Amino acid sequence: MVRSVRITFAAGVAACCIALSGCPSPFLARIKQEVAAAPFRGATYVFARQFGNAHPEWAFSSPVVKTDTAGFVYVADSSYRIRKFNGAGVLQSTVSGISQQGTQARIYDMAFDTAGNMYVTTNDTHTVQKYDVSGNLLLQWGASTDLYGAFPIGNAQGIAVDGNNFVYVVDDTSGQYRVLQFNATGVFEQQYAGSYNGHALSAPTDIVAYSGSVYVLDTGNHRVVELGTAAGGYVTDWGYTQTYNALLMSSPRGIGIGITGGSTYVYVVDSGNYRIVQFDTSGNPGKIWGNSPTFNNPTGVAVDTSGYVYVADRSSGNFQDRIVKYDVSVTTPTLNAAWGGPLGTASGVVSATWGAAFDTDGSMVVSEILNSRLERFDATGNWVATYPLPGSFTTGMAIDSARHMYVTDFNTSKY
């Protein structure tokens, strides 16, 4: 999604509106320089104004949610970016263009070590990427030509880091389902694969680490498998045949672990039943909440340092997904906060922009993909007019000196 914002630089650079075109090149160059220099910190510029939607940074598409050791919430989505929020859902910073060798990748999962470094799996580039706390790429490993346990990483998905900064990666590749262990510099240590309690791992998706164990979400077998990391051996598993509130777990998709009320709990997204199931670390069930009206399509879960639980809930439409925060310290988990959801079709609300251009009067026109229209805003960000484009899928656009507007239409391949 393209945002149009006004940014004021603390270093004394004059304010300039950013769009896909129309900004003087010296200012655009400085903007790129400043933003690239501090992707997480936001220390060299001061946000002044945004327009086009009440909450443009809250729009998600297929989000993944995780928390760090400082209690911040990180959301990655299919826009190849990771956004950092506080617990109330207020945006702190953004890192965009998570990629390998310039190729944008789908972000599957994130994990954090004791120093705050972030590890990211991208399941179409077969890599693990490590970033420092400022969002700078430190290293990456796991290219498709690298071999680990006689096989390269075929489909990197869930990732976890334990207290000793060992990194565990779920490789969800048919025929070689497994968990790979690396040290913090990407050196391969060992792999966990095989049959556990009579069943081999089947389509594992997510993983968490805690106190000498890793808990693997064995989605194909509808269960959680606990493995001891020191010996690499099976400890226990749960969910394969057990019922919880009279229901078996069905296609669990996300797992999180954290301390609530002084005790450590494992939270599993029971996606097929549209609910969250709480377990202790031995697999005994506790609180269960949710159903199909409560969640559209829950897929991910995380726990912050205060014990709140965050659920990534997907919808059937692009940029309509949300993050839902629950207070689980009470008898019945209660909604504490939520952000995301549909962007809407009201005048002045921008849904999934692709192009924007400045007019000669200082106003800006934005093309919208989801609403098939153009919207004009004045120089201060106030909505002025809407131009419907029925049946089109608007992408790029431009305005000439005579104030004619030119729009590309993806659906008809016309200009």
Coordinates of C-alpha atoms in Angstrom, one line a residue:
M1 CA 0.0 0.0 0.0
V2 CA 1.3 3.4 -0.9
R3 CA 0.9 6.1 1.7
S4 CA 1.1 9.9 1.2
V5 CA 2.6 11.6 4.1
R6 CA 4.2 14.9 5.1
I7 CA 7.6 14.5 6.8
T8 CA 9.7 17.2 8.5
F9 CA 13.4 16.4 8.9
A10 CA 15.1 17.3 12.1
A11 CA 18.3 18.0 10.3
G12 CA 16.8 21.1 8.7
V13 CA 15.6 19.8 5.4
A14 CA 12.4 21.5 4.2
A15 CA 9.2 19.6 4.4
C16 CA 8.2 17.7 1.3
C17 CA 5.2 15.6 0.3
I18 CA 6.0 12.1 -0.8
A19 CA 4.2 10.4 -3.7
L20 CA 5.2 8.2 -6.6
S21 CA 5.9 11.3 -8.7
G22 CA 6.0 15.1 -8.4
C23 CA 8.5 15.5 -5.6
P24 CA 11.7 17.4 -6.4
S25 CA 14.5 15.0 -6.9
P26 CA 17.0 16.5 -4.3
F27 CA 14.3 16.2 -1.6
L28 CA 13.4 12.7 -2.8
A29 CA 17.0 11.6 -2.6
R30 CA 17.3 13.0 0.9
I31 CA 14.1 11.3 2.0
K32 CA 15.4 7.9 0.7
Q33 CA 18.7 8.5 2.5
E34 CA 17.2 9.4 5.8
V35 CA 14.6 6.6 5.8
A36 CA 17.2 4.0 4.8
A37 CA 19.6 5.2 7.6
A38 CA 17.1 4.5 10.4
P39 CA 14.4 2.0 9.5
F40 CA 13.5 1.1 13.0
R41 CA 14.7 4.2 15.0
G42 CA 12.8 7.0 13.3
A43 CA 15.3 9.3 15.0
T44 CA 16.2 11.6 12.1
Y45 CA 12.7 12.6 11.0
V46 CA 9.5 13.7 12.7
F47 CA 6.1 12.6 11.4
A48 CA 3.8 15.6 10.9
R49 CA 0.7 14.5 9.0
Q50 CA -0.9 11.6 7.1
F51 CA -4.0 11.5 5.0
G52 CA -6.1 9.2 2.8
N53 CA -7.2 6.9 5.6
A54 CA -7.8 7.3 9.3
H55 CA -5.4 4.4 10.1
P56 CA -3.3 3.6 7.0
E57 CA -0.6 1.8 9.0
W58 CA -3.2 -0.6 10.5
A59 CA -4.1 -2.3 7.3
F60 CA -2.9 -5.9 7.2
S61 CA -2.8 -8.7 4.6
S62 CA -2.1 -12.2 5.9
P63 CA -0.4 -11.0 9.1
V64 CA 2.1 -12.8 11.3
V65 CA 2.4 -11.6 14.9
K66 CA 5.3 -12.0 17.3
T67 CA 6.5 -10.1 20.4
D68 CA 10.1 -9.3 21.6
T69 CA 11.7 -9.4 25.0
A70 CA 10.9 -5.7 25.5
G71 CA 7.1 -6.2 25.0
F72 CA 6.8 -4.7 21.6
V73 CA 4.5 -6.3 19.0
Y74 CA 5.8 -7.0 15.5
V75 CA 3.4 -7.7 12.6
A76 CA 4.7 -9.0 9.2
D77 CA 2.4 -9.3 6.2
S78 CA 2.4 -10.0 2.5
S79 CA 3.5 -6.4 1.8
Y80 CA 7.1 -7.6 2.5
R81 CA 7.4 -5.4 5.6
I82 CA 7.6 -5.7 9.3
R83 CA 5.8 -3.1 11.5
K84 CA 6.6 -2.6 15.2
F85 CA 3.8 -1.5 17.5
N86 CA 3.4 -0.9 21.2
G87 CA 0.9 -3.0 23.1
A88 CA -1.9 -0.5 22.4
G89 CA -1.4 -0.8 18.6
V90 CA 0.4 2.4 18.1
L91 CA 2.9 2.2 15.3
Q92 CA 6.5 2.6 16.3
S93 CA 8.5 1.9 13.1
T94 CA 8.6 -0.1 9.9
V95 CA 11.1 -2.1 8.0
S96 CA 10.2 -2.7 4.3
G97 CA 11.6 -4.8 1.5
I98 CA 12.6 -7.8 3.4
S99 CA 14.4 -9.7 0.6
Q100 CA 17.2 -11.8 -0.6
Q101 CA 19.4 -10.4 -3.3
G102 CA 16.8 -7.9 -4.3
T103 CA 14.0 -10.4 -4.6
Q104 CA 11.0 -9.7 -2.4
A105 CA 10.0 -12.6 -0.2
R106 CA 6.9 -13.6 1.8
I107 CA 7.7 -13.2 5.4
Y108 CA 6.6 -16.3 7.3
D109 CA 7.8 -15.9 10.9
M110 CA 9.9 -13.9 13.3
A111 CA 11.8 -14.6 16.5
F112 CA 14.0 -12.6 18.9
D113 CA 17.2 -13.4 20.8
T114 CA 18.3 -12.2 24.2
A115 CA 20.0 -9.1 22.7
G116 CA 16.9 -8.1 20.7
N117 CA 18.2 -9.2 17.3
M118 CA 15.4 -10.3 15.0
Y119 CA 15.4 -13.5 12.9
V120 CA 13.1 -13.8 9.9
T121 CA 12.1 -16.7 7.8
T122 CA 11.1 -16.1 4.2
N123 CA 9.5 -19.2 2.7
D124 CA 10.1 -18.4 -1.0
T125 CA 13.8 -17.6 -0.7
H126 CA 14.6 -20.5 1.6
T127 CA 16.6 -18.3 4.0
V128 CA 16.9 -17.1 7.6
Q129 CA 17.7 -13.4 7.9
K130 CA 19.1 -11.8 11.0
Y131 CA 18.6 -8.1 11.8
D132 CA 19.9 -5.9 14.7
V133 CA 17.6 -3.8 16.9
S134 CA 17.9 -0.9 14.4
G135 CA 16.6 -3.0 11.5
N136 CA 20.0 -3.5 9.8
L137 CA 20.6 -6.8 8.1
L138 CA 23.5 -8.6 9.8
L139 CA 23.6 -11.9 7.9
Q140 CA 21.5 -14.6 6.2
W141 CA 21.8 -18.3 5.6
G142 CA 19.9 -21.2 4.1
A143 CA 20.1 -20.5 0.4
S144 CA 18.6 -23.3 -1.6
T145 CA 22.0 -24.6 -2.6
D146 CA 23.2 -24.9 1.0
L147 CA 22.9 -28.4 2.6
Y148 CA 21.8 -29.1 6.1
G149 CA 21.6 -32.7 7.2
A150 CA 22.0 -33.7 3.5
F151 CA 19.2 -31.5 2.4
P152 CA 18.9 -27.7 1.7
I153 CA 16.1 -25.7 3.4
G154 CA 13.2 -26.4 1.1
N155 CA 10.4 -24.3 2.8
A156 CA 11.5 -22.4 5.9
Q157 CA 8.4 -21.5 8.0
G158 CA 8.3 -21.2 11.8
I159 CA 11.4 -20.0 13.7
A160 CA 12.3 -19.8 17.4
V161 CA 15.3 -18.7 19.5
D162 CA 16.1 -20.2 22.9
G163 CA 17.8 -18.7 26.0
N164 CA 21.2 -19.7 24.7
N165 CA 20.5 -18.0 21.3
F166 CA 20.2 -21.2 19.4
V167 CA 17.9 -20.8 16.4
Y168 CA 15.3 -23.4 15.4
V169 CA 13.8 -23.4 12.0
V170 CA 10.8 -25.5 10.8
D171 CA 11.4 -26.9 7.3
D172 CA 8.0 -27.8 5.9
T173 CA 9.1 -29.6 2.8
S174 CA 7.1 -32.7 1.8
G175 CA 9.2 -35.8 2.3
Q176 CA 11.7 -34.2 4.7
Y177 CA 9.6 -32.5 7.5
R178 CA 12.0 -31.5 10.2
V179 CA 13.4 -28.9 12.6
L180 CA 16.9 -27.5 12.0
Q181 CA 19.0 -26.1 14.8
F182 CA 21.6 -23.3 14.1
N183 CA 23.8 -21.2 16.3
A184 CA 23.4 -17.4 16.3
T185 CA 25.8 -17.0 13.4
G186 CA 24.0 -19.5 11.2
V187 CA 26.2 -22.5 11.7
F188 CA 24.2 -25.7 11.4
E189 CA 24.1 -27.8 14.6
Q190 CA 21.7 -30.6 14.2
Q191 CA 18.2 -31.6 12.9
Y192 CA 15.1 -33.1 14.6
A193 CA 13.2 -35.5 12.3
G194 CA 11.6 -38.8 12.5
S195 CA 8.7 -40.5 14.3
Y196 CA 7.5 -39.3 17.6
N197 CA 5.0 -41.4 19.6
G198 CA 4.3 -43.4 16.5
H199 CA 3.8 -40.6 14.1
A200 CA 6.3 -38.8 11.9
L201 CA 6.1 -35.0 11.7
S202 CA 3.6 -34.0 9.1
A203 CA 3.4 -30.5 7.7
P204 CA 4.9 -28.7 10.8
T205 CA 4.3 -25.0 10.7
D206 CA 5.3 -23.2 13.9
I207 CA 7.6 -23.5 16.8
V208 CA 8.5 -22.0 20.2
A209 CA 11.4 -22.6 22.6
Y210 CA 11.4 -22.6 26.4
S211 CA 13.7 -24.0 29.1
G212 CA 15.5 -26.7 27.2
S213 CA 12.6 -27.7 25.0
V214 CA 11.1 -26.8 21.7
Y215 CA 7.4 -27.1 21.1
V216 CA 6.7 -28.0 17.4
L217 CA 3.2 -27.4 15.9
D218 CA 2.7 -30.7 14.0
T219 CA -0.2 -29.4 11.9
G220 CA -0.7 -32.4 9.8
N221 CA -1.1 -34.6 12.9
H222 CA -3.2 -31.9 14.7
R223 CA -0.9 -31.9 17.7
V224 CA 2.0 -30.2 19.6
V225 CA 5.3 -32.2 19.9
E226 CA 7.8 -31.3 22.7
L227 CA 11.4 -32.2 22.0
G228 CA 14.3 -31.8 24.4
T229 CA 17.0 -29.7 22.7
A230 CA 20.0 -31.1 24.6
A231 CA 19.5 -34.7 23.7
G232 CA 17.2 -34.1 20.7
G233 CA 14.8 -36.6 22.0
Y234 CA 11.0 -36.9 22.3
V235 CA 9.5 -35.7 25.6
T236 CA 5.7 -35.7 25.0
D237 CA 3.0 -34.7 22.6
W238 CA -0.6 -33.7 22.9
G239 CA -3.7 -33.0 20.8
Y240 CA -3.6 -36.0 18.4
T241 CA -6.5 -37.9 20.0
Q242 CA -7.5 -35.7 23.0
T243 CA -10.6 -33.6 22.9
Y244 CA -10.9 -30.1 24.3
N245 CA -14.4 -28.9 25.1
A246 CA -15.6 -32.0 23.2
L247 CA -13.6 -31.1 20.1
L248 CA -10.3 -32.5 18.7
M249 CA -7.8 -29.9 17.6
S250 CA -8.2 -29.2 13.9
S251 CA -5.3 -27.9 11.7
P252 CA -3.6 -25.8 14.3
R253 CA -1.7 -23.0 12.6
G254 CA 0.1 -20.9 15.3
I255 CA 1.8 -21.4 18.7
G256 CA 3.0 -19.0 21.3
I257 CA 4.5 -19.2 24.8
G258 CA 4.6 -16.8 27.7
I259 CA 4.1 -16.1 31.4
T260 CA 0.6 -15.1 32.6
G261 CA 0.0 -14.7 36.3
G262 CA 3.4 -16.2 37.3
S263 CA 2.9 -19.4 35.3
T264 CA 4.1 -20.3 31.8
Y265 CA 1.5 -21.3 29.3
V266 CA 1.5 -22.5 25.7
Y267 CA -1.2 -21.0 23.4
V268 CA -2.2 -22.9 20.3
V269 CA -4.3 -21.5 17.5
D270 CA -6.9 -24.2 16.8
S271 CA -7.7 -22.8 13.4
G272 CA -10.2 -25.5 12.2
N273 CA -12.3 -24.7 15.3
Y274 CA -11.7 -20.9 15.2
R275 CA -10.4 -20.8 18.8
I276 CA -7.4 -20.4 21.1
V277 CA -6.5 -23.2 23.5
Q278 CA -4.2 -22.6 26.5
F279 CA -2.0 -25.4 27.8
D280 CA 0.6 -25.6 30.5
T281 CA 4.1 -26.7 29.4
S282 CA 3.1 -30.4 30.0
G283 CA 0.2 -30.2 27.7
N284 CA -2.7 -29.9 30.3
P285 CA -5.5 -27.7 28.9
G286 CA -6.6 -24.6 30.6
K287 CA -8.6 -21.7 29.1
I288 CA -10.3 -22.0 25.7
W289 CA -12.0 -19.2 23.9
G290 CA -13.3 -18.3 20.5
N291 CA -15.6 -19.6 17.8
S292 CA -16.4 -18.7 14.2
P293 CA -18.2 -15.4 15.0
T294 CA -15.3 -14.4 17.2
F295 CA -12.5 -15.1 14.7
N296 CA -12.7 -15.2 10.9
N297 CA -9.5 -17.3 10.3
P298 CA -7.1 -17.2 13.2
T299 CA -3.6 -18.2 12.2
G300 CA -1.0 -16.8 14.6
V301 CA -0.5 -16.0 18.3
A302 CA 2.0 -14.3 20.5
V303 CA 2.4 -13.4 24.2
D304 CA 4.0 -10.2 25.4
T305 CA 6.0 -9.6 28.6
S306 CA 2.9 -8.5 30.5
G307 CA 1.0 -11.7 29.7
Y308 CA -1.4 -10.4 27.1
V309 CA -2.1 -12.6 24.1
Y310 CA -2.2 -11.3 20.5
V311 CA -4.0 -13.2 17.8
A312 CA -3.5 -12.7 14.0
D313 CA -7.0 -13.0 12.5
R314 CA -7.3 -13.1 8.7
S315 CA -10.4 -12.3 6.7
S316 CA -11.5 -13.2 3.2
G317 CA -10.4 -9.8 1.7
N318 CA -7.0 -8.1 1.1
F319 CA -6.0 -5.6 3.7
Q320 CA -8.9 -6.5 6.0
D321 CA -7.1 -8.6 8.5
R322 CA -6.5 -7.6 12.1
I323 CA -4.6 -8.1 15.3
V324 CA -6.7 -8.8 18.4
K325 CA -5.3 -8.4 21.9
Y326 CA -6.7 -10.4 24.9
D327 CA -6.4 -10.1 28.7
V328 CA -6.0 -13.7 29.8
S329 CA -5.4 -13.0 33.5
V330 CA -9.2 -13.1 34.1
T331 CA -11.4 -16.2 34.2
T332 CA -12.8 -15.6 30.7
P333 CA -10.2 -14.0 28.3
T334 CA -11.5 -10.5 27.4
L335 CA -10.8 -8.3 24.4
N336 CA -8.3 -5.6 25.3
A337 CA -7.5 -3.9 22.0
A338 CA -7.7 -4.6 18.3
W339 CA -6.3 -2.9 15.2
G340 CA -6.5 -3.5 11.5
G341 CA -9.7 -4.6 9.7
P342 CA -11.3 -3.3 6.5
L343 CA -10.3 0.1 5.1
G344 CA -13.8 0.9 3.8
T345 CA -15.2 2.7 0.8
A346 CA -16.1 6.1 2.3
S347 CA -15.0 9.3 0.5
G348 CA -11.4 10.2 1.6
V349 CA -10.6 6.6 2.7
V350 CA -7.8 5.1 0.6
S351 CA -7.8 1.3 0.2
A352 CA -4.6 -0.3 -1.3
T353 CA -3.2 2.5 -3.4
W354 CA -0.8 1.7 -6.3
G355 CA -0.1 5.1 -7.8
A356 CA -0.3 8.8 -6.9
A357 CA 0.6 12.1 -8.7
F358 CA 0.7 15.9 -7.9
D359 CA -1.5 18.3 -9.9
T360 CA -0.4 21.8 -10.8
D361 CA -2.5 23.4 -8.1
G362 CA -0.7 21.4 -5.4
S363 CA -3.4 18.8 -4.9
M364 CA -2.6 15.1 -5.1
V365 CA -4.6 12.4 -6.9
V366 CA -4.3 8.8 -5.6
S367 CA -5.4 5.6 -7.5
E368 CA -7.1 2.9 -5.5
I369 CA -7.0 -0.8 -6.4
L370 CA -9.7 -2.1 -4.1
N371 CA -12.2 0.7 -4.7
S372 CA -11.5 1.1 -8.5
R373 CA -11.4 4.9 -8.3
L374 CA -9.2 8.0 -8.1
E375 CA -9.3 10.3 -5.1
R376 CA -8.1 13.9 -4.9
F377 CA -6.7 15.6 -1.8
D378 CA -5.7 19.2 -1.4
A379 CA -2.2 20.2 -0.3
T380 CA -3.1 19.9 3.4
G381 CA -4.5 16.4 3.1
N382 CA -8.3 17.2 3.0
W383 CA -10.4 15.1 0.6
V384 CA -11.7 17.1 -2.4
A385 CA -13.3 14.7 -4.9
T386 CA -13.7 11.1 -6.1
Y387 CA -13.5 9.8 -9.7
P388 CA -15.1 6.4 -10.0
L389 CA -13.6 4.0 -12.6
P390 CA -16.2 1.2 -12.8
G391 CA -14.8 -2.3 -13.3
S392 CA -11.2 -1.2 -13.4
F393 CA -8.2 -2.3 -11.4
T394 CA -6.3 1.0 -11.2
T395 CA -2.5 0.9 -10.9
G396 CA -0.2 3.7 -12.0
M397 CA -1.2 7.2 -12.9
A398 CA 0.2 10.6 -14.0
I399 CA -1.0 14.2 -14.6
D400 CA 0.3 16.4 -17.4
S401 CA 0.7 20.2 -17.5
A402 CA -2.8 20.6 -18.9
R403 CA -4.2 18.8 -15.9
H404 CA -5.2 15.7 -17.8
M405 CA -5.1 12.5 -15.8
Y406 CA -3.7 9.2 -17.2
V407 CA -4.5 5.9 -15.5
T408 CA -3.3 2.4 -16.2
D409 CA -5.9 -0.4 -15.9
F410 CA -4.5 -3.8 -14.9
N411 CA -7.8 -5.6 -15.8
T412 CA -8.0 -4.3 -19.4
S413 CA -4.3 -3.7 -20.0
K414 CA -5.3 -0.2 -21.3
Y415 CA -3.9 3.3 -20.6

